[in-house]
Amino acid sequence: MPKICTRCLLKDFSREQYEKIIVEGIQALPPEELVSDEVTSKRLGICKECEKINQGTCLACGCYVEIRAATKKGTCPYRKW
């Protein structure tokens, strides 16, 4: 899994690099740690409506929402899901 730079801005990544980070990040996780695609989609739908999302990053906690939403241990900092 590529290391996610905590000091980089998403604008520093090309679209391909960003997508690679998300896809490879999720694929690197053990399957038993992932929720279903349906749960992930529902969570991301809620995230997309949140005022704390900016270019795929949660401004409340700094995570990539696609990765957090795909994991069983992932939680919304505002308890929206």
Tab-separated table of N, CA and C in Angstrom:
chain	number	residue	atom	x	y	z
A	1	MET	N	0.851	-1.178	0.000
A	1	MET	CA	0.000	0.000	0.000
A	1	MET	C	0.894	1.236	0.000
A	2	PRO	N	0.571	2.216	-0.851
A	2	PRO	CA	1.382	3.424	-0.847
A	2	PRO	C	1.172	4.207	0.437
A	3	LYS	N	2.217	4.826	0.911
A	3	LYS	CA	2.118	5.641	2.120
A	3	LYS	C	1.335	6.910	1.799
A	4	ILE	N	0.383	7.236	2.623
A	4	ILE	CA	-0.409	8.431	2.443
A	4	ILE	C	0.291	9.579	3.140
A	5	CYS	N	0.645	10.575	2.384
A	5	CYS	CA	1.358	11.725	2.924
A	5	CYS	C	0.378	12.619	3.677
A	6	THR	N	0.612	12.803	4.948
A	6	THR	CA	-0.307	13.604	5.752
A	6	THR	C	-0.112	15.095	5.552
A	7	ARG	N	0.982	15.486	4.930
A	7	ARG	CA	1.241	16.909	4.703
A	7	ARG	C	1.030	17.327	3.250
A	8	CYS	N	0.720	16.377	2.381
A	8	CYS	CA	0.481	16.697	0.981
A	8	CYS	C	-0.972	17.134	0.795
A	9	LEU	N	-1.180	17.952	-0.175
A	9	LEU	CA	-2.526	18.344	-0.551
A	9	LEU	C	-2.972	17.466	-1.710
A	10	LEU	N	-4.257	17.260	-1.820
A	10	LEU	CA	-4.738	16.434	-2.917
A	10	LEU	C	-4.369	17.025	-4.263
A	11	LYS	N	-4.221	18.337	-4.330
A	11	LYS	CA	-3.835	18.947	-5.599
A	11	LYS	C	-2.416	18.535	-5.994
A	12	ASP	N	-1.640	18.026	-5.032
A	12	ASP	CA	-0.299	17.550	-5.330
A	12	ASP	C	-0.305	16.177	-5.997
A	13	PHE	N	-1.434	15.502	-5.954
A	13	PHE	CA	-1.587	14.200	-6.584
A	13	PHE	C	-2.322	14.356	-7.904
A	14	SER	N	-1.916	13.595	-8.890
A	14	SER	CA	-2.708	13.532	-10.112
A	14	SER	C	-3.955	12.710	-9.800
A	15	ARG	N	-4.928	12.799	-10.645
A	15	ARG	CA	-6.152	12.017	-10.452
A	15	ARG	C	-5.812	10.527	-10.378
A	16	GLU	N	-4.897	10.093	-11.253
A	16	GLU	CA	-4.499	8.687	-11.266
A	16	GLU	C	-3.833	8.290	-9.954
A	17	GLN	N	-2.960	9.150	-9.419
A	17	GLN	CA	-2.291	8.853	-8.158
A	17	GLN	C	-3.301	8.770	-7.022
A	18	TYR	N	-4.239	9.706	-6.992
A	18	TYR	CA	-5.246	9.720	-5.939
A	18	TYR	C	-6.073	8.441	-5.981
A	19	GLU	N	-6.541	8.086	-7.176
A	19	GLU	CA	-7.345	6.872	-7.304
A	19	GLU	C	-6.532	5.637	-6.930
A	20	LYS	N	-5.248	5.643	-7.276
A	20	LYS	CA	-4.383	4.516	-6.928
A	20	LYS	C	-4.256	4.392	-5.413
A	21	ILE	N	-4.113	5.505	-4.725
A	21	ILE	CA	-4.022	5.479	-3.263
A	21	ILE	C	-5.285	4.872	-2.662
A	22	ILE	N	-6.444	5.303	-3.146
A	22	ILE	CA	-7.709	4.802	-2.604
A	22	ILE	C	-7.880	3.320	-2.916
A	23	VAL	N	-7.757	2.958	-4.187
A	23	VAL	CA	-7.983	1.563	-4.592
A	23	VAL	C	-6.974	0.641	-3.925
A	24	GLU	N	-5.693	0.985	-3.976
A	24	GLU	CA	-4.683	0.129	-3.361
A	24	GLU	C	-4.801	0.116	-1.846
A	25	GLY	N	-5.213	1.227	-1.270
A	25	GLY	CA	-5.411	1.276	0.176
A	25	GLY	C	-6.493	0.320	0.629
A	26	ILE	N	-7.589	0.290	-0.099
A	26	ILE	CA	-8.694	-0.616	0.248
A	26	ILE	C	-8.300	-2.061	-0.031
A	27	GLN	N	-7.647	-2.312	-1.167
A	27	GLN	CA	-7.250	-3.679	-1.510
A	27	GLN	C	-6.211	-4.237	-0.546
A	28	ALA	N	-5.447	-3.386	0.103
A	28	ALA	CA	-4.422	-3.841	1.041
A	28	ALA	C	-5.012	-4.302	2.371
A	29	LEU	N	-6.248	-3.950	2.615
A	29	LEU	CA	-6.882	-4.341	3.874
A	29	LEU	C	-7.385	-5.775	3.792
A	30	PRO	N	-7.328	-6.511	4.897
A	30	PRO	CA	-7.877	-7.864	4.906
A	30	PRO	C	-9.385	-7.819	4.634
A	31	PRO	N	-9.894	-8.741	3.834
A	31	PRO	CA	-11.328	-8.731	3.484
A	31	PRO	C	-12.254	-8.722	4.696
A	32	GLU	N	-11.825	-9.338	5.780
A	32	GLU	CA	-12.685	-9.386	6.971
A	32	GLU	C	-12.813	-8.022	7.656
A	33	GLU	N	-11.989	-7.063	7.271
A	33	GLU	CA	-12.064	-5.717	7.835
A	33	GLU	C	-12.936	-4.773	6.996
A	34	LEU	N	-13.452	-5.278	5.883
A	34	LEU	CA	-14.225	-4.438	4.974
A	34	LEU	C	-15.717	-4.689	5.113
A	35	VAL	N	-16.484	-3.644	4.893
A	35	VAL	CA	-17.941	-3.769	4.850
A	35	VAL	C	-18.348	-4.051	3.407
A	36	SER	N	-19.608	-4.345	3.210
A	36	SER	CA	-20.104	-4.622	1.858
A	36	SER	C	-20.077	-3.355	1.006
A	37	ASP	N	-20.130	-3.542	-0.303
A	37	ASP	CA	-20.183	-2.404	-1.221
A	37	ASP	C	-21.424	-1.555	-0.960
A	38	GLU	N	-22.513	-2.202	-0.574
A	38	GLU	CA	-23.759	-1.486	-0.285
A	38	GLU	C	-23.587	-0.556	0.914
A	39	VAL	N	-22.965	-1.045	1.965
A	39	VAL	CA	-22.723	-0.224	3.163
A	39	VAL	C	-21.772	0.920	2.828
A	40	THR	N	-20.718	0.608	2.077
A	40	THR	CA	-19.767	1.649	1.674
A	40	THR	C	-20.476	2.748	0.893
A	41	SER	N	-21.299	2.370	-0.067
A	41	SER	CA	-22.032	3.354	-0.881
A	41	SER	C	-22.956	4.216	-0.034
A	42	LYS	N	-23.635	3.599	0.913
A	42	LYS	CA	-24.538	4.349	1.793
A	42	LYS	C	-23.746	5.360	2.623
A	43	ARG	N	-22.640	4.926	3.182
A	43	ARG	CA	-21.802	5.815	3.986
A	43	ARG	C	-21.270	6.985	3.148
A	44	LEU	N	-20.777	6.667	1.947
A	44	LEU	CA	-20.234	7.724	1.089
A	44	LEU	C	-21.305	8.716	0.655
A	45	GLY	N	-22.531	8.234	0.495
A	45	GLY	CA	-23.635	9.132	0.180
A	45	GLY	C	-23.842	10.150	1.284
A	46	ILE	N	-23.720	9.715	2.519
A	46	ILE	CA	-23.835	10.618	3.666
A	46	ILE	C	-22.648	11.578	3.691
A	47	CYS	N	-21.449	11.052	3.448
A	47	CYS	CA	-20.251	11.899	3.442
A	47	CYS	C	-20.340	12.987	2.367
A	48	LYS	N	-20.871	12.638	1.208
A	48	LYS	CA	-20.943	13.599	0.107
A	48	LYS	C	-21.834	14.792	0.448
A	49	GLU	N	-22.747	14.610	1.383
A	49	GLU	CA	-23.644	15.691	1.787
A	49	GLU	C	-23.094	16.512	2.952
A	50	CYS	N	-21.999	16.062	3.528
A	50	CYS	CA	-21.443	16.712	4.715
A	50	CYS	C	-20.627	17.948	4.347
A	51	GLU	N	-20.734	18.967	5.170
A	51	GLU	CA	-19.988	20.212	4.944
A	51	GLU	C	-18.503	20.063	5.274
A	52	LYS	N	-18.117	18.968	5.889
A	52	LYS	CA	-16.724	18.749	6.289
A	52	LYS	C	-15.935	17.932	5.272
A	53	ILE	N	-16.489	17.675	4.095
A	53	ILE	CA	-15.752	16.936	3.083
A	53	ILE	C	-15.149	17.921	2.084
A	54	ASN	N	-13.899	17.651	1.716
A	54	ASN	CA	-13.214	18.511	0.749
A	54	ASN	C	-12.315	17.634	-0.118
A	55	GLN	N	-12.662	17.487	-1.361
A	55	GLN	CA	-11.887	16.707	-2.324
A	55	GLN	C	-11.575	15.303	-1.817
A	56	GLY	N	-12.559	14.648	-1.246
A	56	GLY	CA	-12.378	13.278	-0.791
A	56	GLY	C	-11.758	13.126	0.572
A	57	THR	N	-11.479	14.242	1.226
A	57	THR	CA	-10.868	14.212	2.547
A	57	THR	C	-11.845	14.770	3.579
A	58	CYS	N	-11.910	14.122	4.725
A	58	CYS	CA	-12.745	14.602	5.817
A	58	CYS	C	-11.974	15.677	6.574
A	59	LEU	N	-12.507	16.864	6.610
A	59	LEU	CA	-11.834	17.955	7.316
A	59	LEU	C	-11.899	17.800	8.835
A	60	ALA	N	-12.797	16.966	9.315
A	60	ALA	CA	-12.910	16.759	10.754
A	60	ALA	C	-11.807	15.843	11.287
A	61	CYS	N	-11.434	14.833	10.494
A	61	CYS	CA	-10.435	13.889	10.998
A	61	CYS	C	-9.231	13.725	10.072
A	62	GLY	N	-9.327	14.211	8.841
A	62	GLY	CA	-8.206	14.158	7.915
A	62	GLY	C	-8.095	12.895	7.086
A	63	CYS	N	-9.037	11.987	7.214
A	63	CYS	CA	-8.948	10.728	6.481
A	63	CYS	C	-9.447	10.877	5.045
A	64	TYR	N	-9.111	9.884	4.229
A	64	TYR	CA	-9.738	9.744	2.921
A	64	TYR	C	-11.052	9.013	3.175
A	65	VAL	N	-12.161	9.654	2.861
A	65	VAL	CA	-13.457	9.093	3.221
A	65	VAL	C	-13.742	7.767	2.529
A	66	GLU	N	-13.219	7.566	1.315
A	66	GLU	CA	-13.466	6.296	0.631
A	66	GLU	C	-12.866	5.126	1.386
A	67	ILE	N	-11.723	5.327	2.002
A	67	ILE	CA	-11.093	4.252	2.768
A	67	ILE	C	-11.829	4.055	4.091
A	68	ARG	N	-12.104	5.134	4.784
A	68	ARG	CA	-12.805	5.016	6.071
A	68	ARG	C	-14.176	4.373	5.894
A	69	ALA	N	-14.899	4.767	4.868
A	69	ALA	CA	-16.249	4.244	4.660
A	69	ALA	C	-16.254	2.762	4.315
A	70	ALA	N	-15.147	2.244	3.808
A	70	ALA	CA	-15.076	0.840	3.402
A	70	ALA	C	-14.710	-0.103	4.545
A	71	THR	N	-14.318	0.443	5.696
A	71	THR	CA	-13.846	-0.414	6.783
A	71	THR	C	-14.871	-0.572	7.901
A	72	LYS	N	-14.846	-1.740	8.521
A	72	LYS	CA	-15.752	-2.005	9.637
A	72	LYS	C	-15.461	-1.111	10.830
A	73	LYS	N	-14.190	-0.809	11.052
A	73	LYS	CA	-13.823	0.036	12.187
A	73	LYS	C	-13.996	1.519	11.889
A	74	GLY	N	-14.217	1.864	10.614
A	74	GLY	CA	-14.385	3.257	10.237
A	74	GLY	C	-15.651	3.851	10.826
A	75	THR	N	-15.532	5.031	11.362
A	75	THR	CA	-16.699	5.720	11.909
A	75	THR	C	-16.665	7.183	11.492
A	76	CYS	N	-17.818	7.770	11.435
A	76	CYS	CA	-17.924	9.195	11.147
A	76	CYS	C	-17.643	9.971	12.436
A	77	PRO	N	-16.777	10.990	12.366
A	77	PRO	CA	-16.491	11.764	13.577
A	77	PRO	C	-17.719	12.482	14.131
A	78	TYR	N	-18.738	12.658	13.297
A	78	TYR	CA	-19.974	13.304	13.733
A	78	TYR	C	-21.112	12.315	13.964
A	79	ARG	N	-20.758	11.033	13.925
A	79	ARG	CA	-21.714	9.948	14.176
A	79	ARG	C	-22.907	9.996	13.219
A	80	LYS	N	-22.660	10.398	11.979
A	80	LYS	CA	-23.721	10.398	10.976
A	80	LYS	C	-23.956	8.997	10.421
A	81	TRP	N	-22.941	8.145	10.575
A	81	TRP	CA	-23.075	6.727	10.231
A	81	TRP	C	-22.153	5.902	11.097
